[in-house]
Coordinates of C-alpha atoms in Angstrom, one line a residue:
Chain A
M1 CA -27.6 7.6 -36.9
I2 CA -25.5 5.9 -34.3
E3 CA -26.8 2.6 -33.3
K4 CA -27.9 2.7 -29.5
R5 CA -26.2 -0.1 -28.0
K6 CA -28.0 -2.7 -26.0
T7 CA -28.3 -1.6 -22.4
D8 CA -29.0 -5.0 -20.9
S9 CA -26.4 -4.4 -18.1
K10 CA -27.0 -1.9 -15.3
P11 CA -23.4 -0.3 -15.3
E12 CA -23.9 0.5 -19.1
A13 CA -27.4 2.1 -18.6
D14 CA -25.9 4.0 -15.7
I15 CA -23.2 5.3 -17.9
E16 CA -25.7 6.4 -20.6
A17 CA -27.8 8.0 -17.8
M18 CA -24.7 10.0 -16.8
F19 CA -24.2 11.1 -20.3
K20 CA -27.9 11.9 -20.8
E21 CA -27.4 15.6 -21.9
E22 CA -24.6 14.9 -24.3
I23 CA -26.8 12.0 -25.9
G24 CA -29.6 14.4 -26.3
V25 CA -27.4 17.0 -27.9
L26 CA -26.2 14.3 -30.4
Q27 CA -29.6 13.0 -31.2
Q28 CA -30.8 16.6 -31.9
A29 CA -27.8 17.3 -34.2
E30 CA -28.6 14.0 -36.1
V31 CA -32.1 15.1 -36.8
I32 CA -30.8 18.6 -38.2
A33 CA -28.0 16.8 -40.2
A34 CA -30.5 14.3 -41.9
N35 CA -32.9 16.8 -42.8
P36 CA -31.2 20.3 -42.9
P37 CA -33.4 23.3 -42.7
S38 CA -33.2 25.7 -45.8
D39 CA -32.8 28.6 -43.5
K40 CA -29.0 29.2 -43.3
T41 CA -29.3 31.1 -40.1
A42 CA -31.0 28.4 -38.3
V43 CA -28.3 25.9 -39.7
A44 CA -25.6 28.3 -38.4
R45 CA -27.4 28.6 -35.0
A46 CA -27.5 24.8 -34.6
F47 CA -23.9 24.5 -35.7
Q48 CA -22.9 27.1 -33.2
N49 CA -24.7 25.3 -30.4
L50 CA -23.2 22.2 -31.4
T51 CA -19.7 23.7 -31.2
E52 CA -20.5 25.0 -27.7
E53 CA -21.6 21.5 -26.7
Y54 CA -18.7 19.9 -28.2
K55 CA -16.3 22.3 -26.5
N56 CA -17.7 21.6 -23.2
L57 CA -17.7 17.8 -23.8
L58 CA -14.0 18.1 -24.8
Q59 CA -13.2 20.1 -21.7
Q60 CA -15.0 17.4 -19.5
A61 CA -13.1 14.7 -21.2
M62 CA -9.9 16.5 -20.7
K63 CA -10.6 17.2 -17.0
M64 CA -11.8 13.5 -16.4
T65 CA -8.7 12.1 -18.0
R66 CA -6.5 14.1 -15.8
I67 CA -8.5 13.8 -12.6
G68 CA -8.5 10.1 -13.2
D69 CA -4.8 10.1 -13.7
M70 CA -4.6 11.8 -10.3
A71 CA -6.7 9.3 -8.6
Q72 CA -4.7 6.4 -10.2
E73 CA -1.5 8.0 -8.9
K74 CA -2.9 8.5 -5.3
L75 CA -4.0 4.7 -5.5
R76 CA -0.5 3.7 -6.9
R77 CA 1.2 5.7 -4.0
T78 CA -1.0 4.1 -1.3
Q79 CA -0.2 0.7 -2.7
E80 CA 3.5 1.6 -2.7
D81 CA 3.4 2.6 0.8
L82 CA 1.4 -0.6 1.7
S83 CA 3.8 -3.0 0.1
G84 CA 6.7 -1.1 1.6
A85 CA 4.9 -1.4 5.1
N86 CA 4.3 -5.2 4.3
E87 CA 7.9 -5.7 3.3
K88 CA 9.0 -4.2 6.6
L89 CA 6.6 -6.3 8.7
E90 CA 7.8 -9.4 6.8
R91 CA 11.5 -8.6 7.5
Q92 CA 10.5 -7.9 11.1
A93 CA 8.7 -11.1 11.5
K94 CA 11.7 -13.3 10.4
T95 CA 14.3 -11.1 12.2
D96 CA 15.7 -11.3 15.7
G97 CA 15.5 -7.9 17.0
L98 CA 18.8 -8.0 19.1
T99 CA 21.2 -9.5 16.7
G100 CA 19.4 -8.8 13.3
L101 CA 19.8 -12.5 12.4
L102 CA 17.0 -14.7 11.4
N103 CA 14.8 -15.7 14.1
R104 CA 13.9 -19.2 15.4
R105 CA 10.4 -19.1 13.8
Y106 CA 12.1 -18.4 10.4
L107 CA 14.7 -21.0 11.0
D108 CA 12.2 -23.7 11.6
T109 CA 10.8 -23.3 8.2
A110 CA 14.2 -22.7 6.6
L111 CA 15.6 -25.9 8.1
T112 CA 12.6 -28.0 7.1
K113 CA 12.9 -26.5 3.6
A114 CA 16.7 -27.1 3.4
F115 CA 16.3 -30.6 4.7
D116 CA 13.5 -31.6 2.3
T117 CA 15.3 -29.8 -0.7
A118 CA 18.6 -31.8 0.1
R119 CA 16.9 -35.2 0.4
E120 CA 14.8 -34.6 -2.8
H121 CA 18.0 -33.8 -4.9
S122 CA 20.4 -36.0 -3.0
R123 CA 22.4 -33.1 -2.0
P124 CA 24.2 -32.7 1.4
L125 CA 23.4 -30.4 4.0
T126 CA 25.3 -29.7 7.1
V127 CA 23.7 -28.1 10.3
A128 CA 25.7 -26.6 13.1
M129 CA 24.4 -25.7 16.5
S130 CA 26.5 -23.3 18.7
D131 CA 26.4 -21.8 22.0
V132 CA 28.4 -19.1 23.7
D133 CA 30.7 -20.8 26.5
F134 CA 29.8 -19.4 30.1
F135 CA 27.4 -16.8 28.8
K136 CA 25.7 -16.9 32.1
K137 CA 28.8 -15.4 33.7
V138 CA 29.1 -12.8 31.2
N139 CA 25.7 -11.5 32.2
D140 CA 26.5 -12.1 35.9
N141 CA 30.0 -10.8 36.2
F142 CA 29.6 -7.9 33.8
S143 CA 26.1 -6.7 33.0
H144 CA 23.3 -7.9 30.8
Q145 CA 24.2 -4.8 28.4
T146 CA 27.6 -6.5 28.1
G147 CA 25.8 -9.7 27.3
D148 CA 23.8 -8.1 24.6
E149 CA 26.9 -6.6 23.1
V150 CA 28.5 -10.1 22.9
L151 CA 25.6 -11.8 21.2
R152 CA 25.7 -8.9 18.7
A153 CA 29.4 -9.5 18.2
V154 CA 29.2 -13.1 18.0
A155 CA 26.2 -12.9 15.5
K156 CA 28.4 -10.6 13.2
I157 CA 31.3 -13.0 13.4
L158 CA 29.0 -15.8 12.4
R159 CA 27.6 -13.9 9.5
D160 CA 31.0 -12.7 8.2
T161 CA 32.6 -16.2 8.4
V162 CA 29.8 -18.3 6.8
R163 CA 29.2 -18.2 3.0
D164 CA 26.5 -15.9 1.7
S165 CA 24.3 -18.9 0.9
D166 CA 24.3 -20.2 4.3
T167 CA 21.7 -19.4 6.9
V168 CA 22.5 -18.0 10.4
A169 CA 20.0 -17.8 12.9
R170 CA 19.6 -16.9 16.7
Y171 CA 18.0 -20.1 18.0
G172 CA 17.5 -18.9 21.7
G173 CA 19.4 -17.1 24.3
E174 CA 23.1 -17.6 23.5
E175 CA 22.4 -20.4 20.9
F176 CA 22.9 -19.9 17.2
V177 CA 22.0 -22.3 14.2
M178 CA 23.9 -22.3 10.9
L179 CA 22.8 -24.1 7.9
F180 CA 25.3 -25.0 5.2
P181 CA 23.3 -26.3 2.2
D182 CA 25.1 -28.3 -0.5
L183 CA 28.1 -28.9 1.8
P184 CA 29.2 -32.3 3.2
V185 CA 30.2 -32.6 6.7
E186 CA 34.0 -32.0 6.0
G187 CA 33.1 -28.6 4.5
G188 CA 30.6 -27.9 7.3
L189 CA 33.1 -28.7 9.8
A190 CA 35.7 -26.5 8.2
I191 CA 33.4 -23.5 8.3
A192 CA 32.4 -24.2 12.0
E193 CA 36.1 -24.4 12.9
R194 CA 36.8 -21.0 11.3
V195 CA 33.8 -19.6 13.2
R196 CA 35.1 -20.9 16.4
A197 CA 38.7 -19.6 15.7
A198 CA 37.3 -16.2 14.8
V199 CA 35.2 -15.9 18.0
Q200 CA 38.2 -16.9 20.1
A201 CA 40.6 -14.4 18.2
Y202 CA 38.1 -11.6 18.3
D203 CA 39.1 -8.6 20.4
W204 CA 36.7 -8.9 23.1
S205 CA 38.6 -6.1 25.2
T206 CA 36.7 -3.6 23.0
I207 CA 33.6 -4.4 24.8
H208 CA 35.3 -5.0 28.3
P209 CA 39.0 -5.1 29.3
D210 CA 38.4 -8.4 31.2
L211 CA 36.1 -10.1 28.6
K212 CA 37.1 -13.3 26.8
I213 CA 34.6 -15.4 24.8
T214 CA 34.6 -18.7 23.1
I215 CA 32.0 -20.8 21.5
S216 CA 31.3 -24.6 21.3
I217 CA 29.7 -26.1 18.1
G218 CA 28.1 -29.3 17.4
V219 CA 27.8 -30.5 13.7
S220 CA 25.7 -33.0 11.9
A221 CA 25.1 -33.8 8.3
D222 CA 23.1 -37.1 8.7
L223 CA 20.3 -37.0 6.2
S224 CA 19.2 -40.4 7.0
L225 CA 17.5 -39.2 10.1
A226 CA 13.7 -39.1 9.8
N227 CA 13.3 -35.3 9.6
A228 CA 14.9 -31.8 10.0
E229 CA 14.0 -31.7 13.6
K230 CA 16.0 -34.8 14.2
L231 CA 18.9 -33.5 12.3
L232 CA 19.0 -30.5 14.5
A233 CA 18.6 -32.5 17.7
K234 CA 21.8 -34.5 16.5
A235 CA 23.7 -31.3 16.2
D236 CA 22.4 -30.3 19.7
E237 CA 23.8 -33.6 20.9
K238 CA 27.1 -33.0 19.4
L239 CA 27.1 -29.5 21.0
Y240 CA 26.6 -31.2 24.3
E241 CA 29.6 -33.3 23.8
A242 CA 31.6 -30.3 22.8
K243 CA 30.5 -28.7 26.0
H244 CA 31.5 -31.6 28.1
G245 CA 34.7 -32.2 26.2
G246 CA 36.0 -28.9 27.6
R247 CA 34.2 -26.2 25.4
N248 CA 35.6 -24.0 22.6
Q249 CA 35.6 -26.9 20.1
V250 CA 33.8 -28.3 17.3
R251 CA 32.4 -31.9 17.5
H252 CA 30.5 -34.0 15.1
Chain B
M1 CA -38.0 23.2 0.9
T2 CA -36.7 20.2 3.0
N3 CA -33.1 19.4 3.8
L4 CA -31.3 16.6 2.0
N5 CA -29.3 14.5 4.4
I6 CA -27.7 11.2 3.4
A7 CA -25.7 9.2 5.8
P8 CA -22.2 8.2 4.4
T9 CA -21.4 4.6 3.7
K10 CA -18.2 2.9 2.9
T11 CA -18.7 3.9 -0.9
T12 CA -20.8 6.9 -0.8
P13 CA -20.2 10.3 0.7
Q14 CA -22.2 12.3 3.3
I15 CA -24.7 14.5 1.8
E16 CA -25.8 17.6 4.2
F17 CA -27.9 20.1 2.4
N18 CA -29.5 22.6 4.8
A19 CA -31.9 24.5 2.8
A20 CA -32.6 27.0 5.6
T21 CA -29.1 28.0 6.1
G22 CA -27.8 27.2 2.6
D23 CA -25.1 25.1 3.8
L24 CA -24.4 22.4 1.3
E25 CA -21.7 19.8 1.8
I26 CA -20.7 16.6 0.0
S27 CA -18.0 14.8 2.1
G28 CA -16.2 11.5 2.4
Q29 CA -15.5 8.9 -0.3
S30 CA -17.5 8.3 -3.5
Y31 CA -17.2 5.1 -5.5
P32 CA -21.0 4.0 -5.7
E33 CA -22.1 0.8 -7.4
S34 CA -24.2 3.2 -9.4
A35 CA -23.0 6.8 -9.5
V36 CA -26.2 8.0 -11.2
D37 CA -28.4 6.4 -8.7
F38 CA -26.7 8.1 -5.9
Y39 CA -26.3 11.7 -7.5
Q40 CA -29.6 11.9 -9.3
P41 CA -31.5 12.9 -6.2
V42 CA -28.7 15.3 -5.4
M43 CA -29.0 16.9 -8.8
T44 CA -32.8 17.0 -8.5
W45 CA -32.5 18.7 -5.1
L46 CA -30.0 21.2 -6.2
A47 CA -32.1 22.2 -9.4
E48 CA -35.3 22.5 -7.2
F49 CA -33.4 24.7 -4.6
L50 CA -31.9 27.0 -7.4
K51 CA -35.5 27.8 -8.5
G52 CA -36.1 29.5 -5.2
E53 CA -32.8 30.9 -4.3
T54 CA -30.6 33.6 -5.7
S55 CA -27.4 32.4 -4.1
L56 CA -25.8 28.9 -3.4
T57 CA -22.5 27.9 -1.9
L58 CA -21.5 24.1 -2.2
G59 CA -18.6 22.5 -0.5
F60 CA -16.8 19.4 -1.7
K61 CA -14.6 17.6 1.0
L62 CA -13.8 14.3 -0.7
S63 CA -10.8 12.0 -0.1
Y64 CA -11.5 9.7 -2.9
F65 CA -13.8 9.2 -5.7
N66 CA -14.1 7.1 -8.8
T67 CA -14.3 8.3 -12.6
S68 CA -18.2 7.9 -12.6
S69 CA -18.4 10.2 -9.7
S70 CA -16.2 12.6 -11.4
K71 CA -18.6 13.0 -14.3
C72 CA -21.5 13.3 -11.8
I73 CA -19.6 16.0 -10.1
L74 CA -19.1 17.6 -13.5
N75 CA -22.7 17.4 -14.3
I76 CA -23.5 19.1 -10.9
L77 CA -20.9 21.9 -11.6
R78 CA -22.4 22.2 -15.1
L79 CA -25.9 22.8 -13.5
L80 CA -24.3 25.3 -11.1
E81 CA -22.6 27.0 -14.1
K82 CA -25.9 27.5 -15.7
A83 CA -27.6 29.0 -12.7
N84 CA -24.6 31.3 -12.4
A85 CA -25.0 32.4 -16.1
E86 CA -28.7 33.0 -15.2
G87 CA -27.6 35.7 -12.7
K88 CA -27.6 33.6 -9.5
K89 CA -24.6 33.9 -7.2
V90 CA -23.1 30.5 -7.0
E91 CA -19.8 29.5 -5.3
V92 CA -18.1 26.1 -4.9
N93 CA -15.5 25.3 -2.2
W94 CA -13.3 22.3 -2.8
H95 CA -11.8 21.3 0.5
H96 CA -8.8 19.1 0.6
N97 CA -6.5 17.9 3.3
E98 CA -3.4 20.0 3.1
A99 CA -1.2 16.7 2.9
D100 CA -3.4 15.4 0.0
E101 CA -1.7 16.8 -3.0
Q102 CA -3.7 14.7 -5.4
M103 CA -6.9 16.1 -4.0
Q104 CA -5.6 19.6 -4.4
E105 CA -4.5 19.2 -7.8
T106 CA -7.9 17.6 -8.7
G107 CA -9.6 20.6 -7.2
E108 CA -7.6 22.8 -9.4
E109 CA -8.4 20.7 -12.4
F110 CA -12.0 21.1 -11.7
A111 CA -11.6 24.8 -11.1
E112 CA -10.0 25.4 -14.6
N113 CA -12.3 27.1 -17.1
M114 CA -15.1 26.9 -14.7
K115 CA -17.6 29.6 -15.1
L116 CA -18.3 30.3 -11.4
T117 CA -16.4 31.0 -8.3
F118 CA -14.4 27.9 -7.3
N119 CA -12.2 28.0 -4.5
V120 CA -9.5 25.2 -3.6
V121 CA -9.1 25.3 0.2
A122 CA -6.7 23.5 2.3
F123 CA -7.6 22.1 5.9
K124 CA -5.4 20.4 8.4

């Protein structure tokens, strides 16, 4: 006889209650097996009954297995949909809608992280702050739609010119920030200069025949500053110098 | 015979058994803390109902249920199969949202080898 397990926990007692009929059949069969009746017909009848019950139980077990698998499949798909939706939300949360670049909120986190990492490992980090020259005039003289197209084109030039490991974010209106991790100021300046030249060389007439766009860039790699915010402020200061120095230039 | 009405909760389905009209439906989600505690009164009611009636139609309209609930559903179906074998006219309708492929397949799985009328019905 099978030892009845201790039913000290409620779930276990529940399961046994669920299988009450099946347990009853087993107990009955065990009684007959322990003390078989001499009447062969009675044994055959009991055996026949047991076979029926066994068949029923087997069918149930197979059904429950398949139904359980389907429920799990349904859960899995739901989970998949959910994580897909989450990923999309996360992507949207850090992306600038117009340009597809990273947004300012994401940049703030990324900059702090890059600054702390650079300091911790005594590695260089160059930050560049750039601004489209006379952007207000683009909006005024052409249209806001043209302005948006310019911002999208500048964003693409920035993204295509920097290294894959660099971060490019839209900081605000027509301001963009680039982070060059592991790059000392000379290297950062070189990329910034390439970016400036690429913007100048771009065929802006594809957007409007009379359109010409340049950008100014301020660069800083001074990690002796107190924090990431100060480093960005320094780059902004240099951008201001570039603007007052005649625009379409890189300053550090 | 009195009706059996159990309001749905987050983990248990709604039970609407109308003794007078014979409309019996189990709908919603089913993953109770104790499936036995939840389904025992349902089983008892059905067994009692079958004593007086010659026919019964039971509708399932579930969107999710756990394994324990599936065993309790099988127990209910076994009870109905026995009544059907005794000459009562028993019919089960398994309703599933037409977009819910798993619930459709689940219904078809329940229907297999079932010794009573078991229909799998899609709704919009």
